[in-house]
XYZ file of C-alpha atoms in Angstrom:
775
model
C 173.323 143.245 48.087
C 176.157 141.132 46.517
C 179.223 139.801 48.332
C 181.490 142.400 46.545
C 179.168 145.277 47.495
C 179.275 144.140 51.132
C 183.119 144.319 51.132
C 183.176 147.787 49.552
C 180.607 149.013 52.067
C 182.755 147.669 54.920
C 185.931 149.397 53.678
C 184.175 152.773 53.480
C 182.506 152.362 56.877
C 185.021 150.426 59.029
C 188.389 150.479 57.280
C 190.381 147.679 55.629
C 191.132 145.513 58.695
C 187.569 145.221 59.846
C 186.409 144.675 56.280
C 188.717 141.649 55.923
C 187.296 140.145 59.121
C 183.769 140.679 57.860
C 184.661 138.987 54.588
C 186.116 135.950 56.402
C 182.917 135.665 58.539
C 180.658 135.742 55.503
C 182.707 133.072 53.781
C 182.478 130.807 56.885
C 178.711 131.341 57.169
C 178.226 130.518 53.473
C 180.303 127.361 53.785
C 178.319 126.213 56.885
C 175.049 126.816 55.105
C 176.129 124.648 52.231
C 177.192 121.839 54.578
C 173.901 122.042 56.482
C 172.008 121.835 53.235
C 174.008 118.756 52.292
C 173.530 117.039 55.681
C 169.756 117.448 55.389
C 169.660 115.675 52.110
C 170.456 118.043 49.385
C 168.820 117.271 46.119
C 170.678 114.748 44.013
C 172.616 113.009 46.841
C 172.860 109.217 46.321
C 172.528 106.976 49.406
C 175.340 104.443 49.798
C 174.026 102.690 52.905
C 171.478 103.055 55.744
C 172.441 102.725 59.436
C 169.812 102.196 62.213
C 170.779 103.347 65.726
C 169.055 103.279 69.138
C 166.890 100.161 68.765
C 166.483 97.922 71.801
C 163.428 95.670 71.492
C 162.580 96.511 67.907
C 164.510 94.754 65.166
C 166.423 97.226 62.922
C 164.796 95.602 59.912
C 161.417 96.683 61.309
C 162.623 100.289 61.291
C 164.049 99.798 57.811
C 160.663 98.561 56.578
C 159.117 101.969 57.330
C 161.707 103.828 55.195
C 160.768 104.836 51.682
C 164.342 104.830 50.281
C 167.010 102.157 49.825
C 170.768 102.215 49.095
C 171.318 103.495 45.561
C 168.304 105.825 45.691
C 168.635 109.566 45.296
C 167.667 111.284 48.566
C 165.102 114.037 48.276
C 164.017 116.444 51.078
C 160.443 115.258 50.606
C 161.604 111.683 51.290
C 163.091 112.776 54.618
C 159.829 114.440 55.608
C 157.716 111.414 54.624
C 159.965 108.942 56.476
C 160.018 111.081 59.606
C 156.213 111.265 59.689
C 155.861 107.569 58.935
C 158.125 106.498 61.801
C 156.299 108.727 64.295
C 152.990 107.454 62.995
C 153.826 103.885 64.081
C 153.626 104.897 67.727
C 156.747 102.857 68.453
C 159.125 105.760 68.958
C 159.328 108.706 71.308
C 161.904 110.509 69.096
C 163.359 110.062 65.591
C 166.405 111.828 64.039
C 167.384 111.467 60.372
C 170.831 112.706 59.327
C 173.189 112.147 56.409
C 176.862 111.393 56.955
C 178.434 111.514 53.513
C 176.572 108.961 51.512
C 175.268 107.256 54.658
C 171.735 107.859 55.948
C 171.728 107.484 59.745
C 168.373 106.836 61.450
C 168.482 107.316 65.233
C 165.378 106.312 67.211
C 164.305 106.448 70.840
C 161.810 103.663 71.483
C 158.610 104.222 73.444
C 158.536 102.076 76.600
C 156.361 98.981 76.943
C 153.664 98.879 79.600
C 154.417 96.308 82.272
C 151.280 96.802 84.370
C 148.140 98.964 84.399
C 146.686 99.757 87.811
C 143.915 101.917 89.252
C 143.985 103.702 92.594
C 141.208 105.525 94.402
C 138.297 103.849 92.606
C 135.602 102.713 95.026
C 132.377 103.069 93.033
C 133.565 101.371 89.826
C 135.571 98.155 89.983
C 138.868 97.516 88.220
C 137.336 95.150 85.655
C 134.902 97.807 84.444
C 137.630 100.445 84.231
C 139.996 98.087 82.407
C 137.349 97.233 79.825
C 136.946 100.940 79.069
C 140.573 101.765 78.211
C 142.770 100.690 75.277
C 146.159 100.385 76.979
C 147.103 96.925 78.210
C 150.234 95.208 79.550
C 152.807 94.502 76.814
C 151.393 97.338 74.713
C 153.616 100.225 73.612
C 153.177 103.280 75.804
C 152.347 106.579 74.118
C 151.188 109.820 75.665
C 148.450 110.156 73.060
C 146.911 106.846 74.083
C 147.160 107.758 77.761
C 145.331 111.028 77.147
C 142.657 109.170 75.209
C 142.179 106.643 78.032
C 141.989 109.385 80.638
C 139.182 110.982 78.613
C 137.408 107.607 78.422
C 137.595 107.107 82.182
C 136.295 110.593 82.902
C 133.413 110.005 80.493
C 132.643 106.711 82.264
C 132.410 108.502 85.585
C 130.230 111.191 84.056
C 127.857 108.516 82.803
C 127.753 107.308 86.402
C 126.761 110.776 87.604
C 130.162 111.917 88.893
C 131.094 115.026 86.950
C 133.680 116.135 89.515
C 135.801 113.017 88.991
C 139.448 113.520 88.004
C 141.948 111.019 86.598
C 145.701 111.615 86.715
C 148.073 109.135 85.033
C 151.347 108.311 86.803
C 154.349 106.517 85.268
C 156.847 104.371 87.169
C 159.932 103.692 85.053
C 161.375 100.174 85.183
C 164.401 98.508 83.650
C 164.493 97.258 80.049
C 162.525 100.318 78.936
C 159.325 99.243 80.729
C 156.876 101.315 82.740
C 154.007 100.777 85.162
C 150.998 102.938 84.307
C 148.880 103.962 87.278
C 145.653 105.944 86.978
C 145.099 107.897 90.184
C 141.351 108.533 90.439
C 139.478 110.999 92.575
C 135.882 109.931 92.068
C 134.348 112.905 93.804
C 130.728 113.017 94.963
C 127.723 112.163 92.842
C 126.748 115.178 90.806
C 123.258 115.756 92.099
C 120.281 117.402 90.481
C 119.657 120.382 92.726
C 116.658 121.803 90.896
C 114.302 120.772 88.068
C 112.304 123.551 86.437
C 109.799 123.708 83.605
C 109.143 126.627 81.287
C 106.025 126.908 79.140
C 103.796 124.559 81.142
C 100.347 125.928 81.828
C 98.133 122.822 81.989
C 100.220 121.017 84.601
C 102.250 122.299 87.511
C 105.967 121.758 87.953
C 105.336 119.330 90.801
C 103.008 117.235 88.609
C 105.542 117.067 85.779
C 108.324 116.131 88.191
C 106.312 113.007 89.004
C 106.207 112.099 85.320
C 109.962 112.031 84.757
C 112.462 109.655 86.327
C 115.047 112.231 87.352
C 114.395 113.633 90.818
C 115.662 116.576 92.800
C 118.248 115.753 95.442
C 116.846 115.367 98.952
C 118.388 114.016 102.138
C 115.935 111.110 102.366
C 117.042 109.699 99.008
C 120.025 107.977 100.584
C 119.385 104.685 98.805
C 118.353 106.123 95.442
C 120.365 107.205 92.403
C 117.511 108.921 90.572
C 118.646 112.299 91.936
C 122.065 112.075 90.259
C 122.606 113.601 86.829
C 122.448 111.091 83.987
C 122.288 112.330 80.350
C 120.639 109.077 79.222
C 117.959 109.447 81.887
C 117.350 113.045 80.813
C 116.823 111.856 77.241
C 114.329 109.278 78.512
C 112.591 112.007 80.531
C 111.933 113.876 77.296
C 110.154 110.815 75.960
C 108.190 110.373 79.209
C 106.969 113.961 78.990
C 105.950 113.455 75.376
C 104.003 110.306 76.216
C 102.319 111.980 79.169
C 101.121 115.009 77.196
C 99.978 112.887 74.249
C 98.055 110.716 76.689
C 96.321 113.849 78.000
C 95.261 115.074 74.571
C 98.047 117.539 73.722
C 98.771 116.229 70.256
C 101.025 119.148 69.284
C 103.224 118.915 72.367
C 106.993 119.053 72.019
C 110.003 119.518 74.241
C 111.715 122.587 72.819
C 114.976 122.154 74.732
C 116.574 120.806 77.883
C 119.228 122.988 79.532
C 121.566 121.310 82.031
C 123.625 123.910 83.887
C 126.508 122.688 86.028
C 127.228 124.688 89.183
C 130.713 126.248 89.490
C 131.768 123.680 92.115
C 130.732 120.904 89.671
C 128.687 119.184 92.372
C 125.136 119.854 91.170
C 123.011 120.542 88.096
C 120.131 122.874 87.410
C 117.889 121.285 84.765
C 115.326 123.302 82.834
C 112.796 121.759 80.414
C 111.347 124.233 77.940
C 107.964 122.982 76.714
C 105.483 123.869 74.007
C 102.187 122.340 75.160
C 100.055 123.318 72.199
C 96.278 122.909 72.167
C 94.332 120.072 73.770
C 92.304 117.882 71.404
C 89.280 115.627 71.734
C 88.375 112.558 69.716
C 86.220 113.519 66.745
C 84.760 110.822 64.526
C 86.076 107.363 65.416
C 85.294 104.549 63.000
C 86.516 101.222 61.614
C 87.019 100.311 57.955
C 87.612 96.677 57.079
C 88.890 95.359 53.763
C 88.268 91.762 54.896
C 84.726 90.682 53.946
C 84.187 88.321 56.875
C 85.501 90.826 59.437
C 82.919 93.591 59.700
C 83.254 96.818 61.721
C 80.152 95.875 63.692
C 81.972 92.827 65.066
C 84.776 94.993 66.469
C 83.207 98.338 67.328
C 82.944 97.510 71.063
C 86.744 97.183 71.238
C 87.401 100.848 70.500
C 89.008 102.663 73.433
C 88.294 106.388 73.345
C 84.962 107.526 71.955
C 83.924 110.699 70.184
C 83.987 113.622 72.611
C 86.563 112.061 74.952
C 89.901 113.758 75.398
C 92.351 112.434 72.832
C 94.921 109.927 74.097
C 97.547 108.113 72.084
C 97.434 105.379 74.733
C 93.803 104.750 73.808
C 94.796 104.510 70.157
C 97.518 101.966 70.905
C 95.177 99.936 73.100
C 92.571 99.905 70.356
C 95.084 98.700 67.745
C 96.191 95.897 70.072
C 92.628 94.895 70.896
C 91.579 94.833 67.234
C 94.636 92.782 66.242
C 94.116 90.251 69.008
C 90.408 89.964 68.319
C 91.065 89.337 64.641
C 93.639 86.674 65.529
C 91.150 84.986 67.877
C 88.699 84.884 64.951
C 91.339 82.997 62.920
C 92.318 86.024 60.835
C 96.054 85.623 61.376
C 97.348 88.060 58.774
C 95.664 91.301 59.728
C 97.198 94.752 59.618
C 95.544 97.514 61.668
C 96.652 101.064 60.936
C 95.014 104.291 62.129
C 94.278 107.059 59.620
C 94.415 110.342 61.522
C 93.033 113.687 60.397
C 93.378 116.749 62.596
C 90.828 119.572 62.799
C 92.881 122.393 64.320
C 90.031 124.870 64.287
C 87.659 122.732 66.386
C 90.560 120.920 68.071
C 89.329 117.476 67.071
C 91.223 114.397 65.935
C 89.307 112.040 63.682
C 90.550 108.465 63.551
C 89.664 105.661 61.208
C 91.086 102.258 62.067
C 91.798 100.584 58.747
C 91.854 96.786 58.841
C 93.446 95.102 55.895
C 95.027 91.783 55.090
C 98.691 91.926 55.860
C 101.523 90.044 54.244
C 101.317 86.288 54.900
C 104.390 85.488 56.959
C 105.092 82.408 59.065
C 107.624 81.835 61.830
C 110.509 79.828 60.371
C 112.385 79.356 63.653
C 113.088 80.973 67.008
C 116.720 81.643 67.954
C 117.576 82.273 71.616
C 120.895 83.863 72.599
C 122.510 85.061 75.813
C 121.056 82.475 78.206
C 124.182 80.992 79.761
C 122.441 79.308 82.696
C 118.744 79.340 81.911
C 117.716 76.440 79.692
C 116.003 77.239 76.390
C 112.796 75.505 77.444
C 112.177 78.044 80.218
C 112.217 80.858 77.636
C 110.380 79.026 74.857
C 107.396 78.188 77.034
C 106.797 81.924 77.553
C 106.682 82.543 73.801
C 103.240 83.121 72.323
C 104.674 82.089 68.950
C 106.135 78.751 67.895
C 107.748 77.533 64.684
C 105.164 77.341 61.911
C 102.730 79.822 63.473
C 101.468 82.827 61.513
C 103.598 85.772 62.559
C 101.871 88.326 64.795
C 103.468 91.539 66.027
C 101.133 91.696 69.037
C 102.053 88.155 70.068
C 105.704 89.070 69.618
C 105.288 91.971 72.059
C 103.371 89.758 74.468
C 106.162 87.180 74.334
C 108.766 89.807 75.185
C 106.683 91.024 78.124
C 106.225 87.481 79.473
C 109.950 86.738 79.289
C 110.781 90.029 80.987
C 108.258 89.304 83.744
C 110.140 86.152 84.655
C 112.652 88.374 86.422
C 115.584 86.233 85.294
C 117.050 88.762 82.847
C 118.019 92.433 83.044
C 117.708 92.808 79.266
C 115.202 91.179 76.918
C 114.920 91.959 73.215
C 112.581 89.990 70.952
C 112.872 90.960 67.281
C 112.274 89.372 63.917
C 114.243 89.336 60.676
C 113.855 87.966 57.182
C 113.865 84.190 56.856
C 115.100 81.915 54.118
C 111.961 82.591 52.042
C 109.930 85.787 51.515
C 106.983 84.338 53.472
C 109.069 83.329 56.476
C 110.590 85.225 59.378
C 113.099 84.331 62.068
C 112.410 85.441 65.630
C 115.503 86.400 67.631
C 115.341 86.371 71.423
C 118.359 88.092 73.008
C 118.617 88.053 76.795
C 121.192 89.059 79.379
C 120.972 87.082 82.592
C 121.011 88.612 86.037
C 121.373 87.241 89.522
C 118.257 85.362 90.644
C 119.379 84.513 94.165
C 118.159 86.743 96.972
C 119.257 86.965 100.576
C 117.043 89.456 102.360
C 116.582 90.684 105.893
C 113.294 92.312 106.761
C 112.769 94.182 109.994
C 110.103 96.316 111.507
C 107.846 97.245 114.359
C 104.083 97.005 114.682
C 101.716 97.753 117.487
C 100.268 94.247 117.227
C 103.381 92.085 116.915
C 106.040 94.378 118.367
C 109.566 94.149 116.915
C 109.911 91.667 114.075
C 112.720 90.296 111.923
C 112.521 88.012 108.900
C 115.385 86.251 107.132
C 114.768 84.917 103.648
C 116.902 83.001 101.160
C 115.343 82.604 97.714
C 116.468 81.216 94.381
C 114.005 82.177 91.634
C 115.662 80.222 88.827
C 116.875 77.005 90.418
C 119.493 75.288 88.209
C 118.314 77.451 85.318
C 114.999 75.572 85.125
C 112.755 78.411 86.267
C 111.900 76.726 89.554
C 111.613 78.668 92.800
C 113.070 77.562 96.135
C 112.899 79.657 99.287
C 113.615 79.406 103.006
C 112.167 81.939 105.445
C 112.501 82.443 109.169
C 110.581 85.217 110.944
C 110.639 86.253 114.577
C 108.465 88.686 116.514
C 107.438 89.181 120.091
C 104.520 86.757 119.691
C 105.340 84.558 116.700
C 108.229 82.455 115.428
C 107.766 80.914 111.997
C 109.940 78.768 109.710
C 108.922 78.031 106.115
C 110.401 76.182 103.163
C 108.767 76.383 99.746
C 109.368 74.899 96.293
C 107.425 75.841 93.149
C 107.516 74.358 89.651
C 105.814 76.955 87.402
C 105.180 74.564 84.507
C 104.264 71.242 86.068
C 104.438 68.320 83.590
C 105.321 70.902 80.911
C 101.831 72.340 81.133
C 100.659 75.841 81.980
C 100.063 75.070 85.626
C 102.178 75.569 88.712
C 102.781 73.006 91.428
C 104.441 73.478 94.764
C 105.085 72.118 98.224
C 105.342 74.069 101.487
C 106.791 73.014 104.841
C 106.101 75.112 107.933
C 106.625 75.263 111.677
C 104.881 78.012 113.672
C 104.980 78.912 117.355
C 102.543 81.608 118.442
C 102.063 83.215 121.875
C 98.368 84.024 122.384
C 98.559 84.472 126.154
C 97.576 88.134 126.132
C 94.584 87.634 123.836
C 93.344 84.087 124.588
C 95.475 82.559 127.406
C 97.145 79.805 125.398
C 100.178 79.069 123.227
C 99.874 77.455 119.829
C 102.345 75.189 118.050
C 101.818 74.076 114.437
C 103.894 71.888 112.149
C 102.925 70.538 108.751
C 103.126 70.692 104.989
C 100.988 71.689 102.040
C 100.671 70.806 98.356
C 99.264 73.180 95.746
C 98.406 73.187 92.066
C 97.480 76.369 90.194
C 96.284 76.896 86.640
C 94.546 79.607 84.566
C 90.886 79.228 83.723
C 90.668 82.335 81.545
C 92.529 85.622 81.109
C 92.960 87.169 84.598
C 91.166 84.172 86.164
C 93.161 81.562 88.057
C 92.368 78.622 90.321
C 94.584 77.040 92.974
C 93.835 73.615 94.476
C 95.633 72.736 97.699
C 96.013 69.994 100.286
C 97.434 70.447 103.785
C 98.350 68.140 106.646
C 99.247 69.746 109.964
C 99.586 68.970 113.637
C 98.345 71.786 115.862
C 98.813 71.881 119.616
C 97.148 74.123 122.199
C 99.368 74.252 125.284
C 100.419 76.293 128.320
C 96.822 76.981 129.315
C 96.764 78.465 132.849
C 94.538 76.910 135.491
C 92.694 80.210 135.802
C 91.512 80.033 132.192
C 87.868 79.372 131.494
C 86.456 76.026 130.472
C 86.148 77.306 126.920
C 89.956 77.621 126.714
C 90.878 74.573 128.821
C 88.677 72.341 126.674
C 90.787 73.224 123.648
C 94.062 72.044 125.166
C 95.769 69.168 123.384
C 96.975 68.100 119.934
C 94.880 67.704 116.809
C 95.791 66.567 113.305
C 94.131 68.371 110.417
C 93.971 66.912 106.913
C 92.240 69.350 104.555
C 91.732 69.906 100.841
C 90.673 73.216 99.389
C 90.680 75.529 96.395
C 90.600 79.249 95.596
C 89.551 81.115 92.456
C 90.830 84.641 91.839
C 89.888 87.162 89.173
C 92.446 89.982 89.148
C 92.220 93.218 87.135
C 94.410 95.453 89.333
C 96.860 97.804 87.645
C 99.472 97.031 90.308
C 99.271 94.276 92.883
C 101.632 95.985 95.338
C 100.326 99.553 95.152
C 97.059 99.533 93.188
C 95.403 102.746 92.057
C 92.823 101.354 89.630
C 91.045 98.075 88.976
C 89.561 95.340 91.107
C 89.950 91.743 92.207
C 87.584 89.067 93.538
C 88.637 85.849 95.269
C 86.635 82.962 96.767
C 87.618 79.598 98.213
C 86.539 76.556 100.204
C 88.282 74.101 102.499
C 87.166 70.644 103.639
C 88.891 68.973 106.596
C 88.268 65.359 107.529
C 90.191 63.320 104.965
C 91.865 61.581 107.892
C 93.066 63.305 111.028
C 91.069 64.413 114.067
C 89.448 67.591 112.737
C 86.377 67.783 110.493
C 84.956 71.008 109.165
C 84.063 72.870 105.983
C 84.564 76.571 105.454
C 84.026 79.190 102.776
C 85.798 82.539 102.462
C 85.666 85.388 99.969
C 87.494 88.673 99.534
C 87.621 91.508 97.064
C 88.616 95.109 96.481
C 88.039 97.870 93.989
C 90.193 100.947 93.409
C 88.987 104.033 91.619
C 91.021 107.194 90.873
C 88.761 110.122 91.777
C 91.214 112.912 90.953
C 94.865 113.150 90.213
C 96.578 111.176 93.037
C 93.294 110.785 94.909
C 92.201 107.137 95.033
C 89.033 105.752 96.582
C 88.934 102.077 97.480
C 86.474 99.559 98.871
C 87.708 96.231 100.221
C 86.163 93.439 102.188
C 86.596 89.896 103.391
C 84.206 87.394 104.962
C 83.893 83.744 105.858
C 81.935 81.017 107.578
C 82.951 77.653 109.024
C 80.890 74.621 110.101
C 82.016 71.665 112.169
C 81.165 68.210 110.804
C 79.995 66.110 113.716
C 82.094 68.143 116.168
C 82.608 71.663 117.416
C 84.979 73.947 115.573
C 88.286 74.181 117.454
C 89.470 77.586 118.639
C 92.526 77.539 116.369
C 90.286 76.965 113.325
C 87.936 79.848 114.083
C 88.152 83.349 112.678
C 89.453 86.370 114.586
C 88.964 90.047 113.770
C 90.791 93.149 114.980
C 94.055 94.986 114.441
C 95.019 95.498 110.807
C 91.622 94.393 109.436
C 89.629 96.500 111.914
C 91.556 99.550 113.081
C 90.435 101.103 116.335
C 90.441 97.665 117.981
C 93.271 95.473 119.216
C 94.284 92.275 117.479
C 91.460 89.786 118.226
C 89.726 92.798 119.709
C 86.090 91.985 118.886
C 83.906 88.895 119.041
C 82.935 86.384 121.733
C 84.909 86.463 124.991
C 84.794 84.403 128.144
C 84.471 85.775 131.623
C 88.252 86.329 131.817
C 88.188 88.507 128.720
C 89.967 85.937 126.522
C 89.044 85.974 122.817
C 87.285 82.793 121.718
C 87.009 83.520 118.003
C 83.912 82.966 115.912
C 82.476 80.845 113.111
C 81.291 83.800 111.035
C 83.094 87.012 110.276
C 83.163 89.987 108.009
C 85.506 92.986 107.741
C 85.517 95.839 105.273
C 87.165 99.171 104.599
C 86.258 102.302 102.688
C 89.353 104.460 102.255
C 90.364 107.613 100.462
C 94.063 108.262 99.932
C 95.239 111.715 98.904
C 98.338 113.954 98.806
C 98.981 116.306 101.695
C 100.355 119.162 99.616
C 103.913 118.303 100.549
C 106.595 117.916 97.878
C 106.257 114.659 95.981
C 109.823 113.818 96.948
C 108.779 113.564 100.606
C 106.706 110.465 99.817
C 104.033 111.360 102.418
C 100.333 110.911 101.740
C 97.204 110.937 103.867
C 94.289 108.543 104.300
C 90.724 108.786 105.597
C 89.030 105.490 106.322
C 86.049 103.734 107.796
C 86.443 100.134 108.968
C 83.559 97.799 109.734
C 83.738 94.353 111.282
C 81.601 91.537 112.551
C 82.486 88.302 114.381
C 80.098 85.938 116.137
C 78.784 82.405 116.633
C 80.729 79.756 118.594
C 79.744 76.138 119.168
C 80.348 75.987 122.939
C 77.244 76.350 125.060
C 77.761 78.066 128.397
C 76.864 76.153 131.522
C 75.548 77.428 134.831
C 77.782 80.115 136.217
C 79.773 80.512 132.959
C 79.772 83.725 130.982
C 80.260 84.319 127.295
C 80.159 87.916 126.144
C 79.102 88.088 122.519
C 76.968 90.213 120.267
C 75.756 90.057 116.705
C 76.233 93.787 116.285
C 78.497 95.338 113.673
C 81.489 97.343 114.872
C 82.470 100.529 113.087
C 85.554 102.704 113.442
C 86.582 105.845 111.597
C 89.996 107.376 111.468
C 92.795 108.950 109.557
C 96.286 107.858 108.728
C 99.576 108.890 107.203
C 101.780 106.830 104.911
C 105.439 107.683 104.516
C 107.346 105.843 101.836
C 110.670 106.306 103.591
C 114.081 105.129 102.317
C 113.830 102.358 104.911
C 110.443 101.088 103.808
C 106.806 102.171 104.200
C 105.754 103.557 107.577
C 102.022 103.554 108.325
C 100.540 105.580 111.194
C 96.800 105.287 111.934
C 94.527 106.856 114.492
C 91.012 105.421 114.705
C 88.221 105.551 117.239
C 85.212 103.205 117.371
C 81.796 104.730 116.776
C 79.958 101.411 117.180
C 81.326 98.915 119.714
C 80.513 96.721 122.702
C 81.663 97.151 126.273
C 83.667 93.923 126.220
C 85.620 94.844 123.064
C 89.279 95.762 123.422
C 89.992 99.064 121.751
C 93.220 100.573 120.455
C 93.153 104.093 119.083
C 96.695 104.367 117.726
C 98.430 101.784 115.559
C 101.556 101.830 113.490
C 103.726 99.562 111.407
C 107.164 99.896 109.933
C 109.215 97.533 107.836
C 111.951 97.351 105.303
C 114.038 94.901 103.330
C 117.746 95.116 102.528
């Protein structure tokens, strides 16, 4: 409708007076619209000058540099839009207004404040330095709400990676003068988001409880006070998938796969339900296993004994990897440095067989150009290089590279070790990169416990495992119990004279109360020197020398002649050695393998004491069933005096931990007062079966059935008229059962044993226990 039509319509509808008023209103509205269009930069308007308003810290020329027009340019609406977006995009301004006053373009800005300080409140589990490294905002940086929101998201993600999904972060702003602000992140860390339940779907070959022992993530239980494995960690869950895959492949399930992992967060955000959906597939056996060699002088017959996993055995990828490593190492030992071993696998799904042919060919001839070591700020390069199985100029070997990485990691000086190789300056050369991240190597520990033999005990230990970054070990230990007080200082150089042998010195001072068992106190002070070196793989010898002063004192007048004759001080100067062959899978908690150790000691190189002794020990562990381990262990020894009787503090004693069912020093020769005299010959042995009790794995409780045998006899003293020595050459035997609880405070061992073969003068003890921890 036109302007004229509007007037005519108004006259007919409202009369002349109202129509005139309507006309005046329309004219005013049209005029305002035109002015508004002009003020927003109507097309064709020429800019005479540009005025910047509202700047405080920022120079007006900085604002001007973001404008796309200059005086003399024709202003276009698109220019206004582009300049507005560009100024906001800088992040310098909280608000921007562009307006045109005649031929003048006025730019009015409100600057964003500058951060004066960034602080964190409420964080107890993660320190300020870690939080600060995670965010982008810093002091003297321009504050924007977008950046704050981004940093809040980063902090929440950091807490989630730490297992705290209920954590909240709220930013607070404190306004200061000169357009500055303090930014404070108020943090409510919340509890650790625990794993309440772990379930498996699709598993038929193995139970849920068995698979829970395979993965690292554990269900939350009250006794896991000192563990974080029961908190939710997405990275750990991803690793659990790989652990399950390795486990099933090691058991012959070659088609196994993890279909999915569902992590369901409870409504209160304090716990997760985790469900692994599995596809086990069929179980395979090894079919035909053979070796093909493309190297004329390296025949399959020379290597066939190294194959792990024979035809008919259940398939295991671990066996395949072990075979590849064994073949590669054997070829290297035969001076075939450039050998490539690759398995050719064919799968017979119908008969569920996997046929493997290990193909041995000549690999690319590559030599080590150099070895670069990075990340060792304190540890000297030499400590790392001497663990390398490769040196500059050697033929490159992937197996030796892996061995080098394992040896460096086993030092315990680094929390991260990565040994990789990259192309060198020539096609036949490679550069080995060793990247390490150092960790603390100093340890201050307090060990405490209770045992039926020693009573309450406490041990304080201060150890530095990487002294001055040279790989040397220095330790001081003080231990106290009801019967013994001991102080030790020890220093070890693992590579003495830059050779693969360790050397060390030990200082010791021991006070022992033997009144209850033998009616005397014993005080010993001295030092020892030792030198250890490998003789072969898994075979090591240690040579030692010791000089000590040992005193028998506080002998009561009622003691027998056999005890009173031992009173006084003797100096012992002895040299000895020990050879050990160790094939245990774990020295602390073995489940498979064996070890054998034997040694001799000769005293008489000076001093007052002259004797020679021989001792031997060994153990074998065999897994009977899943988690059921049978073990046999034993120890024995004999000692002879050279031109003199063997002193009581040099004799052997049996009872207590090495022969349960009897007290400490509970068997062997005794005088008429019942005091233990020790013996010159001894033997003790144990046959034990450890097994689960059907309790949840998380409880850490297992059972044991055992039989202990022991023998101790032969002393040099001859009884005189009226004197009595009770002794027997008979073997003592005890049977019993025990419980082991791997508690959060350390292992607790409870044993009940009763002798089935014993003598009347033996001292028996049916119940024994021990408890200890370290923190």
